[in-house]
Each structure stands twice: as C-alpha cells, then as structure tokens.
Amino acid sequence: MSTRKRPPRYEEEEKRPRRTTRTTSQSRSRSNSSSSSRRKNSTSHSYDEDFYDSSTKRRSSTSKSNTKKRKKKKKRKMRLLLFLEILIILVALLYAAYYFVFSKMQTDHVNMENVTINHFQDDNINHYKTIALFGLDSQDNDFGEGNRSDAMIIASINKKTKEVKLLSLYRDTFVNVDRKEGSELTKLTHAYSFGGPQLAVSTINQNLDLNITDYVTVNFKALANTVDLLGGIELDIQEAELGNLNDYIGNMNKINGGNSPKIKKAGKQTVDGNQAVAYCRIRYVGNGDFRRTERQRTVIEQIAKKAKSTNPITLTKIVNEVLPHIQTSFDSLEVLSLAKDVFRYKIVETQGFPFNTTGTKLSGIYYGIPT
C-alpha cells in the first residue's frame, strides 16, 4: 500500500501557529456568562432609566404644584393687606368726619345730674325718650343764663314706633322757680334766664311731674339757616298776621343779617329763614300764646317734612351750618344714635300746655295761671 506524501510546507507556514475552532466548556461558560451579564446590564439600565425618568417627572410635577400654592398664598396675603389698608383708611376718614362734624356742636358742661326729677315706676317709660327743646332769643351763640327761652317744647319719642309727640309750653305760664336765692312765682320763660338749661329743665319737671334729663337749645340763627338751606318751607299766612309778621321780619334782618322781603299778601307761600322765624315770634294775633306756640310747631313740622325729601349733600351743609348754633346735653354718640333714625320719625300729635289757663295781670305783668 502506497503512502501518499504531503507536499512540502514552506518555511513560513511551518512557523505559523495552528488555529483551532474547538470550543471548550470553559469558554462556553464564559460566553454564556458574558451574554447573561450583558442582558442583565441591559435590563438594569432600562429599569433605572424608567425609574429616574418617572422620579424626575414626579419632582417636576410637585415643584409646579408647590409654586402654584406659593403664588396663591402670596395673592391671599396681598388681598388681606389691601383690605386692611382700605379698612384703616375708611376708619380714619370716618373718625375725621365724626370729629369735624361734632366738634362744632356745643356740648353742655352743666352737671345735668343735679336736675330735679320725679321718680315714678312705669314699665312703658323705657320705650320713650323725652327731650326739652328751647329756642332762645339770643343773637350770639350764648346759651347760658340771661337768655330767655322764647320757645319751650317737650318732644316725646317712642323708640319702638318712632312716633313723635310735641307739647308746647306757654312761656307766660305762672310757675314756681327754685332759684339759688329762693323760690319764686314767675313766668316759665324766666327759669332759663335765671339758671340756664339746668334750672329750666328742673322747673319743668317740678311743675309738670316729669323726669326729663336731656335738652337741646337752639337760637334764631340755627332755625333761620336750616330753613334757608332747605330752600324755604311752605306756610299758610293769614291776613291778620301780615302786620305783626312784617315787623318781626325787619327785626330778624337786623339780628341775623340778610334782606328778607316783607310778605305782601296772605295765603300759602314759600318763606325763607328770617321770615319763618318771624312767623314763630308773632304774639299779638289770634289767641295770644296759644296760637303762637301752634305756629312754632307748624314750622317744626314743615322743616321735618322738607328735610325728609332733601338730598344728603344739603343735609351735610345743614349739619355744618347749624351745629355751631346748638347746645345739648347729649354727647356725640347719643346724637348719632338719634340721628340714624331721623327719616323714620313721624310727628303724630302736637298740642299746647297747660290746656286751660286764666290770664291775669300782677303788677301790670301778664301771666297765664293754670286752672
């Protein structure tokens, strides 16, 4: 059997190492391990990316939510600060207006606790506020002793119904006045002149069995200014009143200033401030003091009627013009308490007192003696 000989190798070929394609178990193990590791790394990488992506999204969402909350809180704080600033400004303005208005009013420094009152028990008395109104013939803002009360009216206000009753007191009524020098029988109008509002209120309480502790005093200027600022009031002038009325109009022009014309004819007509005050002062026409007090109540009713239909600007002007010519025992808060219901008040009854008197002269001076 012949043996086939290999062809001779070149020298370079013999020197080249032999390659093998066999795969050992160890290499397969390393290969499998490497593949598994790559798969794990690939899986791990994918999971981490998802985790961090979602975490980033959550942080971004939370950050936006917190930003919105901070903005809302900031807006609430700004609104609260703005509200407080507006509130402070309003309070300051109200205080300034309050001080500006009521600083003009003359509040009484007389001790009204010493006023003589009659103590009696009546459950209904708490529903009423009773005030003594005095109209002085004072030309200046002098409200003390030495001035006669030309008009005296008791105003009774029902706090529940807001109904008002006016009771005029006749100035010539013969009464007992307890002066410092001793008791004296004289005209009711003299009480204010002898001891100011304190003695006047005490005299009314003592002779009429009342328990009034508050009063309001006005002078001619206050009444005239009120009527003028309201644009006048309507009065029904009688023919018999013209002469006496025109005399008082001339007198009022001298006292208050102005140039109010005389009334030329009788009938319903609009009168100005000086004319209205002159109308209140007529004494010697009709039934003397009875008719005179009736005229005064008519003027008050007409002023109240006109005031209810006027505008706030005019009312403010009246307050500014009239308060300096008023003195009262009320403090500012009490005035506000009464003023808040001013448009609800309704005058339901007016009359004069005493109901029956007998006129007589003592030492040549006329007195009205209650009977």
Phi, psi and omega in degrees: 000127184277145180256129181275125182271140175287150176291149182296143180269152175283160184298321181293321183293322180293328180284336183288133179292153183273137179269147176230148182249009181285143180248120182275164179295328180291319180291323178297322180296317179295323181294314179297320180295320180295318180296317180297320180296319180296321180294319180296315180299321180295316180294317181297318180298318180296319180294315180299318179299316179297318182297310183291327177296312181294322179296319179297319179297318180296317179297321179295317179296316179297320180297317178296318180298316179296323178297318178297318180297318179297321178295319179297316178299319180296319178296318178298318178297318180296318179295319179296316179297319179296317178298316180296320179296315179297319179298316179297318179297317180297316179298318179297318179294317179297319179295318179297316179295317179301312181293319182298319183285306190277348174289341179280337183280137179273107176273145187286134175259003177285141180282097182285355177291341180271003179293138177288125177229160178257122181270120175211153185263122177210118183297332183279344186295334181290343180275359184238147171241119183250129185230139174267125179254128180239133173248117185265154174270019180289136179273333178253180178276055178251115186246012185263203181300153179097350178251130179277144176275102183290333177224137178226118183227134174261121178256122179250117184252122174279113185295332182278309185268346183066019176280141183239133175243133181249129179237110179279139176254129183288126186297332183270005182300133182280112185224169176266128180242121180272089178278170176297326181282350182132171181288148181211136173271119183202189179286146180300324181297338182285340183300317180295320180295324181286323187215020178067197184296328182296312180289325180297314180293318179299320180295319178297313180299316184293320185270340182245007180055051180244173179228047180288136177234354182236152181211162172224129179243132176233160174246181183302323184297318181298315181294315181296316180297320180299313181297317181297316181292335176279355181084021180091165177229161182265129177231152177257099184276130178270152181303319183291344183270346189301312184299307180296321180299313182293329175297316180289330176298316177299320179294320180292327176298325179286321183287308186265350189081173181104177182219056180293130181286158176285153180277125186264336182216157180279170178115178180287132182199161178271128181245155178269189186297307180297323179293321180294318178294320178299321178298320179294335188268353180301127184240325193260027177232135181081213185269051174054232185293335179296311181289328180297312179294331177294320177296320179298317179293326178297317179297317179298317179297318181292323177296314180298319180295316181290323182296326182294335183256004181272170183266162183300326180296317179295319179298322178296319178297320179298315180301314182294325184277324190270323185306323178297343182255023180231140171235140183211158175277347181286144171273177186299320181294323179292323177297317178298321180298320178285321185291331184296338180252016188302326182279353178264346180292142180220121179284116186252344183203137175222138177199170180252160180214142003291153182291326180228128177222159174242121180283135179209161179245132176237119184055037177081003181251134182281137175225149173255108184266120180298141179236000000 
